[in-house]
CSV table of C-alpha atoms and ligand atoms in Angstrom, one decimal:
chain,number,residue,atom,x,y,z
A,1,MET,CA,23.5,-26.1,0.1
A,2,ALA,CA,25.2,-23.1,-1.6
A,3,GLY,CA,28.8,-23.8,-2.2
A,4,SER,CA,28.5,-27.5,-1.3
A,5,ARG,CA,31.3,-29.7,-2.5
A,6,VAL,CA,29.4,-32.9,-1.8
A,7,ILE,CA,27.5,-34.6,-4.6
A,8,LEU,CA,25.0,-37.3,-3.6
A,9,ARG,CA,24.2,-39.9,-6.2
A,10,ARG,CA,22.6,-43.3,-6.2
A,11,ALA,CA,24.9,-46.2,-5.4
A,12,SER,CA,25.6,-48.6,-8.2
A,13,ILE,CA,27.2,-52.1,-8.4
A,14,ASP,CA,30.5,-50.4,-9.3
A,15,ASP,CA,30.5,-49.0,-5.7
A,16,VAL,CA,30.5,-52.5,-4.1
A,17,PRO,CA,34.3,-52.7,-3.6
A,18,VAL,CA,34.5,-49.3,-1.9
A,19,LEU,CA,31.5,-50.2,0.4
A,20,GLU,CA,33.2,-53.5,1.3
A,21,ARG,CA,36.4,-51.6,2.0
A,22,TRP,CA,34.6,-49.1,4.3
A,23,ASP,CA,33.0,-52.0,6.2
A,24,LEU,CA,36.5,-52.8,7.5
A,25,GLU,CA,37.2,-49.3,8.9
A,26,PRO,CA,37.2,-49.3,12.7
A,27,HIS,CA,35.2,-46.1,12.9
A,28,VAL,CA,32.5,-47.6,10.7
A,29,ILE,CA,32.4,-50.8,12.7
A,30,ALA,CA,32.1,-48.8,15.9
A,31,CYS,CA,29.0,-47.0,14.7
A,32,ILE,CA,27.2,-50.2,13.8
A,33,THR,CA,27.9,-52.4,16.8
A,34,ASP,CA,29.0,-52.2,20.4
A,35,ASP,CA,30.7,-55.6,20.0
A,36,PRO,CA,34.4,-54.9,20.6
A,37,THR,CA,35.3,-58.2,18.7
A,38,ALA,CA,33.5,-57.2,15.5
A,39,THR,CA,35.8,-57.1,12.5
A,40,THR,CA,33.3,-55.9,9.9
A,41,ALA,CA,30.4,-53.4,9.8
A,42,PHE,CA,26.8,-54.3,8.8
A,43,ASP,CA,27.2,-57.9,9.8
A,44,GLY,CA,28.7,-58.9,6.5
A,45,THR,CA,26.1,-57.2,4.3
A,46,ALA,CA,26.1,-58.6,0.8
A,47,TRP,CA,26.5,-55.3,-0.9
A,48,THR,CA,25.9,-56.6,-4.4
A,49,GLU,CA,22.5,-58.0,-3.5
A,50,GLU,CA,21.7,-54.9,-1.4
A,51,ILE,CA,22.5,-52.5,-4.2
A,52,ALA,CA,20.8,-54.6,-6.9
A,53,GLY,CA,17.7,-54.8,-4.7
A,54,ALA,CA,17.3,-51.0,-4.3
A,55,SER,CA,13.8,-49.7,-4.6
A,56,GLU,CA,12.1,-46.4,-3.8
A,57,VAL,CA,11.5,-47.6,-0.3
A,58,SER,CA,15.2,-48.5,0.4
A,59,TYR,CA,18.2,-47.3,-1.5
A,60,HIS,CA,21.8,-46.2,-0.9
A,61,LEU,CA,23.5,-43.0,-1.9
A,62,ILE,CA,27.2,-42.4,-2.4
A,63,ALA,CA,28.7,-39.0,-1.4
A,64,GLU,CA,31.5,-37.8,-3.7
A,65,VAL,CA,33.9,-34.9,-3.2
A,66,ASP,CA,35.9,-33.9,-6.2
A,67,GLY,CA,34.8,-37.1,-7.9
A,68,HIS,CA,35.9,-39.4,-5.1
A,69,PRO,CA,33.5,-41.5,-3.0
A,70,ILE,CA,33.9,-40.5,0.7
A,71,GLY,CA,30.8,-41.9,2.3
A,72,ALA,CA,27.4,-43.4,2.0
A,73,MET,CA,23.8,-43.1,3.1
A,74,GLN,CA,20.8,-45.3,3.2
A,75,ILE,CA,17.3,-43.8,2.8
A,76,ILE,CA,14.3,-45.9,3.6
A,77,ASP,CA,10.6,-45.6,4.1
A,78,PRO,CA,10.6,-47.3,7.5
A,79,GLN,CA,6.9,-48.3,7.3
A,80,LEU,CA,7.2,-50.0,3.8
A,81,GLU,CA,10.7,-51.4,3.5
A,82,SER,CA,10.6,-55.2,3.4
A,83,THR,CA,12.6,-56.1,6.6
A,84,HIS,CA,10.4,-54.0,8.8
A,85,TYR,CA,13.5,-53.1,10.8
A,86,TRP,CA,11.8,-50.2,12.5
A,87,GLY,CA,8.8,-52.2,13.5
A,88,ASP,CA,5.5,-50.5,13.9
A,89,VAL,CA,6.1,-46.9,12.8
A,90,GLY,CA,3.7,-44.6,11.1
A,91,PRO,CA,3.5,-43.5,7.5
A,92,ASN,CA,5.2,-40.6,5.8
A,93,LEU,CA,8.5,-41.0,7.5
A,94,ARG,CA,12.0,-41.4,6.1
A,95,ALA,CA,14.8,-43.2,8.1
A,96,VAL,CA,18.4,-42.3,7.3
A,97,ASP,CA,21.7,-44.0,7.9
A,98,ILE,CA,25.0,-42.1,7.2
A,99,TRP,CA,28.6,-43.0,7.4
A,100,ILE,CA,31.8,-41.4,6.0
A,101,GLY,CA,34.0,-44.3,5.0
A,102,GLU,CA,37.3,-42.5,4.4
A,103,PRO,CA,38.8,-41.8,7.8
A,104,ASP,CA,40.6,-38.7,6.6
A,105,MET,CA,37.3,-37.2,5.5
A,106,LEU,CA,35.8,-37.2,9.0
A,107,GLY,CA,35.1,-34.0,10.9
A,108,ARG,CA,35.4,-31.7,7.8
A,109,GLY,CA,31.8,-30.7,7.5
A,110,TYR,CA,31.0,-33.2,4.7
A,111,GLY,CA,28.6,-35.2,6.9
A,112,THR,CA,26.6,-32.0,7.6
A,113,GLU,CA,26.4,-31.3,3.9
A,114,MET,CA,25.3,-34.9,3.2
A,115,MET,CA,22.6,-34.8,5.8
A,116,THR,CA,21.4,-31.4,4.8
A,117,GLN,CA,21.0,-32.4,1.2
A,118,ALA,CA,19.3,-35.7,2.1
A,119,VAL,CA,16.9,-34.0,4.6
A,120,ASP,CA,16.1,-31.3,2.0
A,121,ASP,CA,15.4,-34.0,-0.5
A,122,ALA,CA,13.2,-36.0,1.8
A,123,PHE,CA,11.1,-32.9,2.8
A,124,ALA,CA,10.8,-31.9,-0.9
A,125,ASP,CA,8.0,-34.5,-0.8
A,126,PRO,CA,5.2,-32.7,0.9
A,127,ALA,CA,3.9,-35.9,2.4
A,128,ILE,CA,7.0,-36.5,4.5
A,129,VAL,CA,6.5,-35.3,8.1
A,130,ALA,CA,9.7,-36.4,9.8
A,131,ILE,CA,13.1,-38.1,9.5
A,132,ILE,CA,14.1,-40.7,12.0
A,133,ILE,CA,17.6,-42.1,12.8
A,134,ASP,CA,18.9,-44.8,15.1
A,135,PRO,CA,22.5,-44.1,16.3
A,136,LEU,CA,23.9,-46.4,18.9
A,137,ALA,CA,23.2,-45.1,22.4
A,138,SER,CA,27.0,-45.2,22.8
A,139,ASN,CA,27.7,-43.0,19.8
A,140,THR,CA,27.7,-39.7,21.6
A,141,ASP,CA,29.7,-38.0,18.8
A,142,ALA,CA,27.0,-38.8,16.4
A,143,HIS,CA,24.3,-37.6,18.8
A,144,ARG,CA,26.0,-34.2,18.9
A,145,PHE,CA,26.2,-34.2,15.1
A,146,TYR,CA,22.4,-35.0,14.7
A,147,GLN,CA,21.3,-32.6,17.5
A,148,ARG,CA,23.2,-29.8,15.9
A,149,LEU,CA,21.2,-30.4,12.8
A,150,GLY,CA,17.9,-30.2,14.8
A,151,PHE,CA,17.3,-33.9,15.5
A,152,VAL,CA,15.8,-34.5,18.9
A,153,PRO,CA,16.3,-37.7,21.0
A,154,VAL,CA,13.0,-39.5,21.4
A,155,GLY,CA,14.0,-42.6,23.4
A,156,ARG,CA,16.1,-45.7,23.7
A,157,GLN,CA,15.1,-48.6,21.4
A,158,VAL,CA,16.8,-52.0,21.0
A,159,PHE,CA,17.1,-53.2,17.4
A,160,GLY,CA,18.3,-56.8,17.5
A,161,GLU,CA,21.3,-56.6,19.8
A,162,ASP,CA,21.8,-52.9,19.2
A,163,ASP,CA,20.9,-50.4,22.0
A,164,CYS,CA,20.0,-47.2,20.1
A,165,LEU,CA,18.9,-43.7,21.0
A,166,VAL,CA,16.4,-42.9,18.3
A,167,HIS,CA,16.3,-39.3,17.1
A,168,ARG,CA,13.7,-37.5,15.1
A,169,LEU,CA,13.6,-34.3,13.0
A,170,ASP,CA,10.2,-32.9,12.3
A,171,ARG,CA,9.5,-30.9,9.2
A,172,ALA,CA,8.5,-27.8,11.3
A,173,SER,CA,11.9,-27.8,13.1
A,174,TRP,CA,13.8,-28.1,9.8
A,175,THR,CA,11.8,-25.3,8.1
A,176,ALA,CA,12.3,-23.1,11.1
A,177,ARG,CA,16.0,-23.6,11.5
B,201,COA,C1,28.7,-38.9,12.0
B,201,COA,C2,29.3,-38.4,10.7
B,201,COA,C3,28.5,-38.7,9.5
B,201,COA,C4,29.4,-36.8,10.8
B,201,COA,O1,30.0,-36.4,9.6
B,201,COA,P1,31.3,-35.5,9.7
B,201,COA,O2,31.6,-34.9,8.3
B,201,COA,O3,32.4,-36.2,10.4
B,201,COA,O4,30.9,-34.3,10.7
B,201,COA,P2,30.9,-32.8,10.5
B,201,COA,O5,32.3,-32.4,10.2
B,201,COA,O6,29.8,-32.3,9.6
B,201,COA,O7,30.5,-32.4,12.0
B,201,COA,C5,31.4,-32.7,13.0
B,201,COA,C6,30.7,-33.5,14.1
B,201,COA,O8,30.5,-34.8,13.6
B,201,COA,C7,30.6,-35.7,14.7
B,201,COA,N1,31.7,-36.6,14.5
B,201,COA,C8,33.0,-36.3,14.1
B,201,COA,N2,33.7,-37.5,14.0
B,201,COA,C9,32.9,-38.5,14.3
B,201,COA,C10,33.1,-39.9,14.4
B,201,COA,N3,34.2,-40.5,14.1
B,201,COA,N4,32.0,-40.6,14.7
B,201,COA,C11,30.8,-40.1,15.0
B,201,COA,N5,30.6,-38.7,14.9
B,201,COA,C12,31.6,-38.0,14.6
B,201,COA,C13,30.8,-34.9,16.0
B,201,COA,O9,29.6,-34.5,16.5
B,201,COA,C14,31.4,-33.6,15.4
B,201,COA,O10,31.2,-32.5,16.1
B,201,COA,P3,32.2,-31.9,17.2
B,201,COA,O11,33.1,-31.0,16.4
B,201,COA,O12,31.4,-31.3,18.2
B,201,COA,O13,33.0,-33.1,17.7
B,201,COA,C15,30.7,-38.9,10.5
B,201,COA,O14,31.6,-38.5,11.6
B,201,COA,C16,30.8,-40.5,10.5
B,201,COA,O15,30.6,-41.0,9.5
B,201,COA,N6,31.2,-41.0,11.6
B,201,COA,C17,31.4,-42.5,11.7
B,201,COA,C18,30.1,-43.2,11.4
B,201,COA,C19,29.0,-42.8,12.3
B,201,COA,O16,29.1,-42.6,13.5
B,201,COA,N7,27.8,-42.6,11.6
B,201,COA,C20,26.6,-42.3,12.3
B,201,COA,C21,25.9,-43.6,12.6
B,201,COA,S1,24.3,-43.3,13.4
């Protein structure tokens, strides 16, 4: 994006402390679970193992503004990643997760920049047909964010204990925006 202040880079082991810190932020916990008693996001993800295990079918990005980490994304190939979280999905998709960790960085347009860069990057591969995401059904703020970018709700889906409203962005919609 012209004039973007956000830099997306691959996450490294050095980012583990900041990812762990963001896991304790109430707004991050709220986007991961509807459980009001949860005290950490991502169910205590072991970030060191997660980052060390990155591959081309599942990896994390860190968003920086002025050299400071503000948020993270996960990009996966939902058909090929090893946990098969998405179940039986087709080929040539990317699934994306996004969260801004620093509370004072919310609502300033950085998420839009992060997602725009990540979607552009995904569609730079001509094989990719669509991006899918799984916000909690309760996360109506995020739905508005995704739908403004052109994502369309495609249906409720329960992942584990999480009731989600899956959204999808097809290449044609992104190209035509
Ligand atoms: C969703 C998120 C990435 C958007 O990035 P952002 O930089 O805050 O958003 P932008 O400034 O580009 O756009 C603003 C929109 O983001 C959404 N948004 C803002 N704060 C939010 C929050 N705390 N939680 C969820 N969505 C939020 C709203 O749709 C807002 O639009 P509005 O002005 O109509 O209310 C970011 O708010 C966030 O990380 N939220 C918490 C985690 C989360 O919900 N992640 C999505 C999981 S599916």
